[in-house]
Amino acid sequence: MNFFVTFQKAFKDPQIKKRIFFVLFALFIFRVLAAIPIPAIDQAELSTLLSGNQFLGLLNLFSGGGLSSLSIVMLGVGPFITASIGMQLLTTVIPQLKTMYHEEGDAGRRKFSQISRMITVPLALFQAFGFLIFLQQQGILSGLSIPELVTNAVIVATGSVLIMWVGELISEFGIGNGVSMIIFAGIVAGLPSTVQQLAFTYTPADLPIYIAFAFAAIAIVSGVVAISEAERPIPITNSKQARGGARSAGQISTYLPLKVNQAGVMPIIFALAILLFPQFVFGFLSGLDNAALASFGDQATQLFQNAIFYSLFYFGLVFFFTYFYTAITFDPESIAENLQKSGSYVPGVRPGTATEKYIGSVLTRITFVGATFLGVIAVLPLIMQGITGNPNLAIGGTALLIVVSVVLDFIKKVDAQVSMREY
């Protein structure tokens, strides 16, 4: 009921309504671009390759569905996210970048984002060349001359930069994270075709499997929502300050909420970017004339096609990036310092370094739960597919996490906009 009341109030406010319609318009532009293919495509070969290649299936998800038609935005926001990951990793080894991101406020973050955008351009060109050569080797693209290859690579890289810009506009003038919204739009756009395939392949003998799938889907979505919303409150006591020599009149008790999944959907997106990049490189190496490099590329590609290795590697990446993203976005030292400056403290814990260690230890323990859950959900489609034997009944995974997280984040931000204007 609160959900409908919130959106009713949102559409009564001209500014919030304008932001919501801007998001819808930007996503419409993205879907139009995703329907414009590059020339010389063998659509039948492309469908066969996508259905039998886990790597390309992930890339299609990551591109927001642009790969399924080899559109001009087939790379999606992948190069931008890869550049952002590289910049985040560099903050751990380059003090100037760490200072820029953590200590210079909004101006520093804007400068940090601008550097990420600049890195995106050469990265998009590199990925576009590698991927077009890979598709040409697979027979998806007809024989392209060097000028045609260069032209298509520039078009694809430009499309990726354009989508990055659209995502930035959504974040600035709309509601929600623009990059996540674009990936979300691509996932949702693929749902009708999945439902259609399930309807066409249905037989009465499949009824028990479909019923079990429906119950499993409800349980898994409920679990994702519960973990996404779960918090561990740390009690905080604030001593009332004495004024003009008067004695303190008492204490105010509150709490510091620590989310179990502090990183949200970003570990999944980061893990996908890292998972896709080496497969780009290995696919490129396997098509070279050098026998040693081609053999290495083939063996590495086959290794990534192994379901057990792929699942373990994917789980490990999600687990690692959950801790990594939490560490760079939540700083126990600054929290403890701010509490001490405001005269607040955690009952039973000394202010300062002891408070920092206590908050850090609590965050580490609850992040373990969140990281494990995210990792399990990420590899769950492979488990479900093995049980049901139907890839369309593989509930869970990256798509579900992104959809649930984006919807929850969007609802919260709309609610925040409504509350801010009410006050």
mmCIF file of N, CA and C in Angstrom, residues 179-279:
data_model
loop_
_atom_site.group_PDB
_atom_site.id
_atom_site.type_symbol
_atom_site.label_atom_id
_atom_site.label_comp_id
_atom_site.label_asym_id
_atom_site.label_seq_id
_atom_site.Cartn_x
_atom_site.Cartn_y
_atom_site.Cartn_z
ATOM 1 N N VAL A 179 23.782 3.486 -14.892
ATOM 2 C CA VAL A 179 24.378 2.257 -15.430
ATOM 3 C C VAL A 179 23.514 1.056 -15.080
ATOM 4 N N SER A 180 23.100 0.961 -13.822
ATOM 5 C CA SER A 180 22.253 -0.154 -13.395
ATOM 6 C C SER A 180 20.906 -0.131 -14.104
ATOM 7 N N MET A 181 20.354 1.062 -14.336
ATOM 8 C CA MET A 181 19.059 1.175 -15.006
ATOM 9 C C MET A 181 19.135 0.677 -16.448
ATOM 10 N N ILE A 182 20.248 0.940 -17.126
ATOM 11 C CA ILE A 182 20.398 0.484 -18.508
ATOM 12 C C ILE A 182 20.467 -1.040 -18.571
ATOM 13 N N ILE A 183 21.249 -1.636 -17.668
ATOM 14 C CA ILE A 183 21.316 -3.104 -17.631
ATOM 15 C C ILE A 183 19.954 -3.677 -17.274
ATOM 16 N N PHE A 184 19.273 -3.051 -16.327
ATOM 17 C CA PHE A 184 17.931 -3.472 -15.927
ATOM 18 C C PHE A 184 16.976 -3.455 -17.121
ATOM 19 N N ALA A 185 17.030 -2.394 -17.931
ATOM 20 C CA ALA A 185 16.140 -2.282 -19.091
ATOM 21 C C ALA A 185 16.383 -3.412 -20.074
ATOM 22 N N GLY A 186 17.648 -3.776 -20.282
ATOM 23 C CA GLY A 186 17.950 -4.873 -21.194
ATOM 24 C C GLY A 186 17.429 -6.208 -20.691
ATOM 25 N N ILE A 187 17.520 -6.428 -19.376
ATOM 26 C CA ILE A 187 17.023 -7.685 -18.795
ATOM 27 C C ILE A 187 15.515 -7.781 -18.944
ATOM 28 N N VAL A 188 14.818 -6.705 -18.592
ATOM 29 C CA VAL A 188 13.359 -6.700 -18.654
ATOM 30 C C VAL A 188 12.873 -6.852 -20.100
ATOM 31 N N ALA A 189 13.624 -6.280 -21.049
ATOM 32 C CA ALA A 189 13.231 -6.382 -22.458
ATOM 33 C C ALA A 189 13.272 -7.825 -22.959
ATOM 34 N N GLY A 190 14.093 -8.673 -22.314
ATOM 35 C CA GLY A 190 14.187 -10.065 -22.733
ATOM 36 C C GLY A 190 13.163 -10.985 -22.086
ATOM 37 N N LEU A 191 12.403 -10.485 -21.102
ATOM 38 C CA LEU A 191 11.434 -11.337 -20.401
ATOM 39 C C LEU A 191 10.296 -11.832 -21.305
ATOM 40 N N PRO A 192 9.700 -10.990 -22.161
ATOM 41 C CA PRO A 192 8.612 -11.504 -23.001
ATOM 42 C C PRO A 192 9.007 -12.697 -23.867
ATOM 43 N N SER A 193 10.220 -12.656 -24.461
ATOM 44 C CA SER A 193 10.649 -13.782 -25.297
ATOM 45 C C SER A 193 10.841 -15.045 -24.464
ATOM 46 N N THR A 194 11.341 -14.906 -23.211
ATOM 47 C CA THR A 194 11.503 -16.065 -22.335
ATOM 48 C C THR A 194 10.155 -16.686 -21.984
ATOM 49 N N VAL A 195 9.182 -15.843 -21.647
ATOM 50 C CA VAL A 195 7.833 -16.334 -21.340
ATOM 51 C C VAL A 195 7.215 -17.012 -22.563
ATOM 52 N N GLN A 196 7.463 -16.430 -23.732
ATOM 53 C CA GLN A 196 6.925 -17.005 -24.970
ATOM 54 C C GLN A 196 7.517 -18.390 -25.225
ATOM 55 N N GLN A 197 8.823 -18.543 -25.007
ATOM 56 C CA GLN A 197 9.461 -19.846 -25.191
ATOM 57 C C GLN A 197 8.918 -20.873 -24.209
ATOM 58 N N LEU A 198 8.701 -20.461 -22.959
ATOM 59 C CA LEU A 198 8.134 -21.378 -21.968
ATOM 60 C C LEU A 198 6.730 -21.809 -22.364
ATOM 61 N N ALA A 199 5.949 -20.888 -22.905
ATOM 62 C CA ALA A 199 4.576 -21.223 -23.312
ATOM 63 C C ALA A 199 4.571 -22.174 -24.501
ATOM 64 N N PHE A 200 5.472 -21.948 -25.467
ATOM 65 C CA PHE A 200 5.493 -22.783 -26.664
ATOM 66 C C PHE A 200 6.017 -24.189 -26.379
ATOM 67 N N THR A 201 6.938 -24.319 -25.427
ATOM 68 C CA THR A 201 7.522 -25.638 -25.140
ATOM 69 C C THR A 201 6.778 -26.388 -24.035
ATOM 70 N N TYR A 202 5.689 -25.804 -23.522
ATOM 71 C CA TYR A 202 4.973 -26.437 -22.416
ATOM 72 C C TYR A 202 4.233 -27.693 -22.869
ATOM 73 N N THR A 203 4.322 -28.733 -22.038
ATOM 74 C CA THR A 203 3.526 -29.944 -22.204
ATOM 75 C C THR A 203 2.939 -30.292 -20.840
ATOM 76 N N PRO A 204 1.826 -31.048 -20.787
ATOM 77 C CA PRO A 204 1.237 -31.414 -19.483
ATOM 78 C C PRO A 204 2.218 -32.110 -18.545
ATOM 79 N N ALA A 205 3.188 -32.824 -19.114
ATOM 80 C CA ALA A 205 4.163 -33.522 -18.267
ATOM 81 C C ALA A 205 5.076 -32.543 -17.525
ATOM 82 N N ASP A 206 5.169 -31.295 -18.028
ATOM 83 C CA ASP A 206 6.040 -30.287 -17.403
ATOM 84 C C ASP A 206 5.357 -29.545 -16.261
ATOM 85 N N LEU A 207 4.073 -29.816 -16.021
ATOM 86 C CA LEU A 207 3.331 -29.054 -15.017
ATOM 87 C C LEU A 207 3.980 -29.100 -13.627
ATOM 88 N N PRO A 208 4.396 -30.284 -13.098
ATOM 89 C CA PRO A 208 5.047 -30.294 -11.770
ATOM 90 C C PRO A 208 6.311 -29.441 -11.713
ATOM 91 N N ILE A 209 7.085 -29.475 -12.818
ATOM 92 C CA ILE A 209 8.322 -28.691 -12.853
ATOM 93 C C ILE A 209 7.990 -27.198 -12.839
ATOM 94 N N TYR A 210 6.967 -26.797 -13.598
ATOM 95 C CA TYR A 210 6.591 -25.387 -13.651
ATOM 96 C C TYR A 210 6.075 -24.901 -12.298
ATOM 97 N N ILE A 211 5.293 -25.751 -11.616
ATOM 98 C CA ILE A 211 4.784 -25.375 -10.289
ATOM 99 C C ILE A 211 5.931 -25.243 -9.288
ATOM 100 N N ALA A 212 6.846 -26.227 -9.303
ATOM 101 C CA ALA A 212 8.007 -26.165 -8.404
ATOM 102 C C ALA A 212 8.859 -24.940 -8.719
ATOM 103 N N PHE A 213 8.983 -24.629 -10.008
ATOM 104 C CA PHE A 213 9.750 -23.446 -10.414
ATOM 105 C C PHE A 213 9.106 -22.166 -9.872
ATOM 106 N N ALA A 214 7.780 -22.083 -9.923
ATOM 107 C CA ALA A 214 7.081 -20.895 -9.429
ATOM 108 C C ALA A 214 7.327 -20.699 -7.935
ATOM 109 N N PHE A 215 7.228 -21.793 -7.147
ATOM 110 C CA PHE A 215 7.489 -21.686 -5.713
ATOM 111 C C PHE A 215 8.949 -21.327 -5.439
ATOM 112 N N ALA A 216 9.877 -21.937 -6.203
ATOM 113 C CA ALA A 216 11.299 -21.634 -6.027
ATOM 114 C C ALA A 216 11.581 -20.174 -6.369
ATOM 115 N N ALA A 217 10.939 -19.664 -7.415
ATOM 116 C CA ALA A 217 11.149 -18.269 -7.815
ATOM 117 C C ALA A 217 10.691 -17.312 -6.723
ATOM 118 N N ILE A 218 9.512 -17.601 -6.135
ATOM 119 C CA ILE A 218 8.999 -16.745 -5.059
ATOM 120 C C ILE A 218 9.945 -16.766 -3.858
ATOM 121 N N ALA A 219 10.425 -17.976 -3.501
ATOM 122 C CA ALA A 219 11.331 -18.104 -2.354
ATOM 123 C C ALA A 219 12.650 -17.384 -2.599
ATOM 124 N N ILE A 220 13.199 -17.518 -3.812
ATOM 125 C CA ILE A 220 14.500 -16.905 -4.121
ATOM 126 C C ILE A 220 14.380 -15.382 -4.153
ATOM 127 N N VAL A 221 13.308 -14.874 -4.777
ATOM 128 C CA VAL A 221 13.116 -13.413 -4.812
ATOM 129 C C VAL A 221 12.928 -12.872 -3.398
ATOM 130 N N SER A 222 12.171 -13.589 -2.576
ATOM 131 C CA SER A 222 11.981 -13.161 -1.181
ATOM 132 C C SER A 222 13.314 -13.136 -0.436
ATOM 133 N N GLY A 223 14.149 -14.156 -0.673
ATOM 134 C CA GLY A 223 15.465 -14.179 -0.032
ATOM 135 C C GLY A 223 16.344 -13.027 -0.469
ATOM 136 N N VAL A 224 16.309 -12.705 -1.767
ATOM 137 C CA VAL A 224 17.109 -11.583 -2.274
ATOM 138 C C VAL A 224 16.656 -10.271 -1.654
ATOM 139 N N VAL A 225 15.340 -10.072 -1.573
ATOM 140 C CA VAL A 225 14.817 -8.848 -0.964
ATOM 141 C C VAL A 225 15.196 -8.783 0.515
ATOM 142 N N ALA A 226 15.067 -9.925 1.226
ATOM 143 C CA ALA A 226 15.372 -9.942 2.665
ATOM 144 C C ALA A 226 16.832 -9.593 2.920
ATOM 145 N N ILE A 227 17.747 -10.195 2.149
ATOM 146 C CA ILE A 227 19.175 -9.910 2.345
ATOM 147 C C ILE A 227 19.499 -8.480 1.928
ATOM 148 N N SER A 228 18.862 -8.004 0.866
ATOM 149 C CA SER A 228 19.126 -6.631 0.402
ATOM 150 C C SER A 228 18.690 -5.595 1.428
ATOM 151 N N GLU A 229 17.635 -5.904 2.182
ATOM 152 C CA GLU A 229 17.093 -4.962 3.158
ATOM 153 C C GLU A 229 17.606 -5.194 4.578
ATOM 154 N N ALA A 230 18.275 -6.325 4.826
ATOM 155 C CA ALA A 230 18.700 -6.674 6.193
ATOM 156 C C ALA A 230 19.746 -5.688 6.712
ATOM 157 N N GLU A 231 19.635 -5.340 7.990
ATOM 158 C CA GLU A 231 20.563 -4.409 8.633
ATOM 159 C C GLU A 231 21.000 -4.949 9.991
ATOM 160 N N ARG A 232 22.191 -4.551 10.394
ATOM 161 C CA ARG A 232 22.704 -4.859 11.739
ATOM 162 C C ARG A 232 22.883 -3.526 12.450
ATOM 163 N N PRO A 233 21.971 -3.165 13.374
ATOM 164 C CA PRO A 233 22.078 -1.861 14.047
ATOM 165 C C PRO A 233 23.150 -1.869 15.135
ATOM 166 N N ILE A 234 23.984 -0.856 15.165
ATOM 167 C CA ILE A 234 24.960 -0.655 16.239
ATOM 168 C C ILE A 234 24.440 0.483 17.123
ATOM 169 N N PRO A 235 24.191 0.233 18.398
ATOM 170 C CA PRO A 235 23.643 1.286 19.272
ATOM 171 C C PRO A 235 24.625 2.450 19.437
ATOM 172 N N ILE A 236 24.095 3.649 19.385
ATOM 173 C CA ILE A 236 24.897 4.865 19.536
ATOM 174 C C ILE A 236 24.247 5.726 20.617
ATOM 175 N N THR A 237 25.058 6.228 21.554
ATOM 176 C CA THR A 237 24.580 7.129 22.597
ATOM 177 C C THR A 237 25.198 8.501 22.387
ATOM 178 N N ASN A 238 24.345 9.524 22.396
ATOM 179 C CA ASN A 238 24.801 10.888 22.194
ATOM 180 C C ASN A 238 24.554 11.681 23.467
ATOM 181 N N SER A 239 25.636 12.114 24.092
ATOM 182 C CA SER A 239 25.513 12.916 25.310
ATOM 183 C C SER A 239 25.087 14.330 24.938
ATOM 184 N N LYS A 240 24.051 14.822 25.606
ATOM 185 C CA LYS A 240 23.624 16.199 25.361
ATOM 186 C C LYS A 240 24.695 17.170 25.821
ATOM 187 N N GLN A 241 24.994 18.131 24.967
ATOM 188 C CA GLN A 241 26.061 19.073 25.263
ATOM 189 C C GLN A 241 25.602 20.127 26.283
ATOM 190 N N ALA A 242 26.477 20.432 27.232
ATOM 191 C CA ALA A 242 26.180 21.502 28.198
ATOM 192 C C ALA A 242 26.395 22.856 27.542
ATOM 193 N N ARG A 243 25.535 23.804 27.832
ATOM 194 C CA ARG A 243 25.649 25.142 27.248
ATOM 195 C C ARG A 243 25.658 26.180 28.359
ATOM 196 N N GLY A 244 26.533 27.145 28.245
ATOM 197 C CA GLY A 244 26.591 28.242 29.193
ATOM 198 C C GLY A 244 26.856 27.790 30.624
ATOM 199 N N GLY A 245 27.626 26.709 30.775
ATOM 200 C CA GLY A 245 27.949 26.220 32.108
ATOM 201 C C GLY A 245 26.869 25.362 32.715
ATOM 202 N N ALA A 246 25.737 25.158 31.995
ATOM 203 C CA ALA A 246 24.662 24.325 32.533
ATOM 204 C C ALA A 246 25.056 22.859 32.458
ATOM 205 N N ARG A 247 24.485 22.065 33.342
ATOM 206 C CA ARG A 247 24.788 20.641 33.358
ATOM 207 C C ARG A 247 24.036 19.935 32.218
ATOM 208 N N SER A 248 24.605 18.802 31.778
ATOM 209 C CA SER A 248 23.960 18.021 30.733
ATOM 210 C C SER A 248 22.635 17.469 31.252
ATOM 211 N N ALA A 249 21.611 17.557 30.396
ATOM 212 C CA ALA A 249 20.275 17.159 30.830
ATOM 213 C C ALA A 249 19.986 15.681 30.595
ATOM 214 N N GLY A 250 20.883 14.928 29.957
ATOM 215 C CA GLY A 250 20.615 13.516 29.706
ATOM 216 C C GLY A 250 21.322 13.025 28.462
ATOM 217 N N GLN A 251 20.856 11.903 27.941
ATOM 218 C CA GLN A 251 21.478 11.280 26.783
ATOM 219 C C GLN A 251 20.415 10.926 25.747
ATOM 220 N N ILE A 252 20.860 10.895 24.493
ATOM 221 C CA ILE A 252 19.989 10.507 23.387
ATOM 222 C C ILE A 252 20.527 9.219 22.794
ATOM 223 N N SER A 253 19.691 8.200 22.686
ATOM 224 C CA SER A 253 20.110 6.909 22.128
ATOM 225 C C SER A 253 19.584 6.763 20.708
ATOM 226 N N THR A 254 20.439 6.306 19.829
ATOM 227 C CA THR A 254 20.063 6.028 18.452
ATOM 228 C C THR A 254 20.875 4.816 17.994
ATOM 229 N N TYR A 255 20.947 4.586 16.696
ATOM 230 C CA TYR A 255 21.743 3.454 16.239
ATOM 231 C C TYR A 255 22.314 3.749 14.855
ATOM 232 N N LEU A 256 23.412 3.053 14.545
ATOM 233 C CA LEU A 256 24.066 3.140 13.245
ATOM 234 C C LEU A 256 23.707 1.890 12.452
ATOM 235 N N PRO A 257 22.927 2.003 11.357
ATOM 236 C CA PRO A 257 22.526 0.813 10.605
ATOM 237 C C PRO A 257 23.622 0.355 9.628
ATOM 238 N N LEU A 258 24.041 -0.881 9.748
ATOM 239 C CA LEU A 258 24.993 -1.469 8.807
ATOM 240 C C LEU A 258 24.253 -2.516 7.979
ATOM 241 N N LYS A 259 24.211 -2.314 6.678
ATOM 242 C CA LYS A 259 23.495 -3.246 5.807
ATOM 243 C C LYS A 259 24.299 -4.534 5.633
ATOM 244 N N VAL A 260 23.605 -5.654 5.611
ATOM 245 C CA VAL A 260 24.266 -6.941 5.377
ATOM 246 C C VAL A 260 24.879 -6.968 3.977
ATOM 247 N N ASN A 261 24.147 -6.421 3.010
ATOM 248 C CA ASN A 261 24.680 -6.299 1.649
ATOM 249 C C ASN A 261 24.970 -4.830 1.389
ATOM 250 N N GLN A 262 26.052 -4.347 1.961
ATOM 251 C CA GLN A 262 26.422 -2.931 1.883
ATOM 252 C C GLN A 262 26.732 -2.511 0.450
ATOM 253 N N ALA A 263 27.203 -3.449 -0.369
ATOM 254 C CA ALA A 263 27.666 -3.110 -1.716
ATOM 255 C C ALA A 263 26.556 -3.126 -2.755
ATOM 256 N N GLY A 264 25.384 -3.658 -2.412
ATOM 257 C CA GLY A 264 24.283 -3.698 -3.366
ATOM 258 C C GLY A 264 24.581 -4.605 -4.549
ATOM 259 N N VAL A 265 24.262 -4.113 -5.753
ATOM 260 C CA VAL A 265 24.412 -4.918 -6.962
ATOM 261 C C VAL A 265 25.779 -4.738 -7.616
ATOM 262 N N MET A 266 26.582 -3.795 -7.120
ATOM 263 C CA MET A 266 27.852 -3.485 -7.780
ATOM 264 C C MET A 266 28.835 -4.653 -7.832
ATOM 265 N N PRO A 267 28.939 -5.521 -6.791
ATOM 266 C CA PRO A 267 29.866 -6.669 -6.919
ATOM 267 C C PRO A 267 29.549 -7.560 -8.112
ATOM 268 N N ILE A 268 28.257 -7.743 -8.416
ATOM 269 C CA ILE A 268 27.866 -8.552 -9.561
ATOM 270 C C ILE A 268 28.332 -7.905 -10.860
ATOM 271 N N ILE A 269 28.120 -6.586 -10.960
ATOM 272 C CA ILE A 269 28.523 -5.871 -12.177
ATOM 273 C C ILE A 269 30.038 -5.887 -12.321
ATOM 274 N N PHE A 270 30.764 -5.662 -11.228
ATOM 275 C CA PHE A 270 32.222 -5.711 -11.269
ATOM 276 C C PHE A 270 32.711 -7.103 -11.665
ATOM 277 N N ALA A 271 32.123 -8.140 -11.054
ATOM 278 C CA ALA A 271 32.538 -9.515 -11.350
ATOM 279 C C ALA A 271 32.298 -9.856 -12.816
ATOM 280 N N LEU A 272 31.177 -9.385 -13.367
ATOM 281 C CA LEU A 272 30.887 -9.632 -14.781
ATOM 282 C C LEU A 272 31.936 -8.995 -15.681
ATOM 283 N N ALA A 273 32.302 -7.755 -15.363
ATOM 284 C CA ALA A 273 33.292 -7.057 -16.184
ATOM 285 C C ALA A 273 34.623 -7.803 -16.169
ATOM 286 N N ILE A 274 35.059 -8.239 -14.991
ATOM 287 C CA ILE A 274 36.312 -8.982 -14.883
ATOM 288 C C ILE A 274 36.189 -10.343 -15.554
ATOM 289 N N LEU A 275 35.021 -10.967 -15.456
ATOM 290 C CA LEU A 275 34.810 -12.293 -16.039
ATOM 291 C C LEU A 275 34.811 -12.226 -17.562
ATOM 292 N N LEU A 276 34.297 -11.149 -18.119
ATOM 293 C CA LEU A 276 34.191 -11.033 -19.563
ATOM 294 C C LEU A 276 35.505 -10.632 -20.214
ATOM 295 N N PHE A 277 36.282 -9.797 -19.551
ATOM 296 C CA PHE A 277 37.481 -9.239 -20.192
ATOM 297 C C PHE A 277 38.486 -10.311 -20.605
ATOM 298 N N PRO A 278 38.880 -11.272 -19.725
ATOM 299 C CA PRO A 278 39.833 -12.280 -20.172
ATOM 300 C C PRO A 278 39.302 -13.145 -21.298
ATOM 301 N N GLN A 279 37.972 -13.351 -21.345
ATOM 302 C CA GLN A 279 37.412 -14.161 -22.421
ATOM 303 C C GLN A 279 37.475 -13.424 -23.751
#
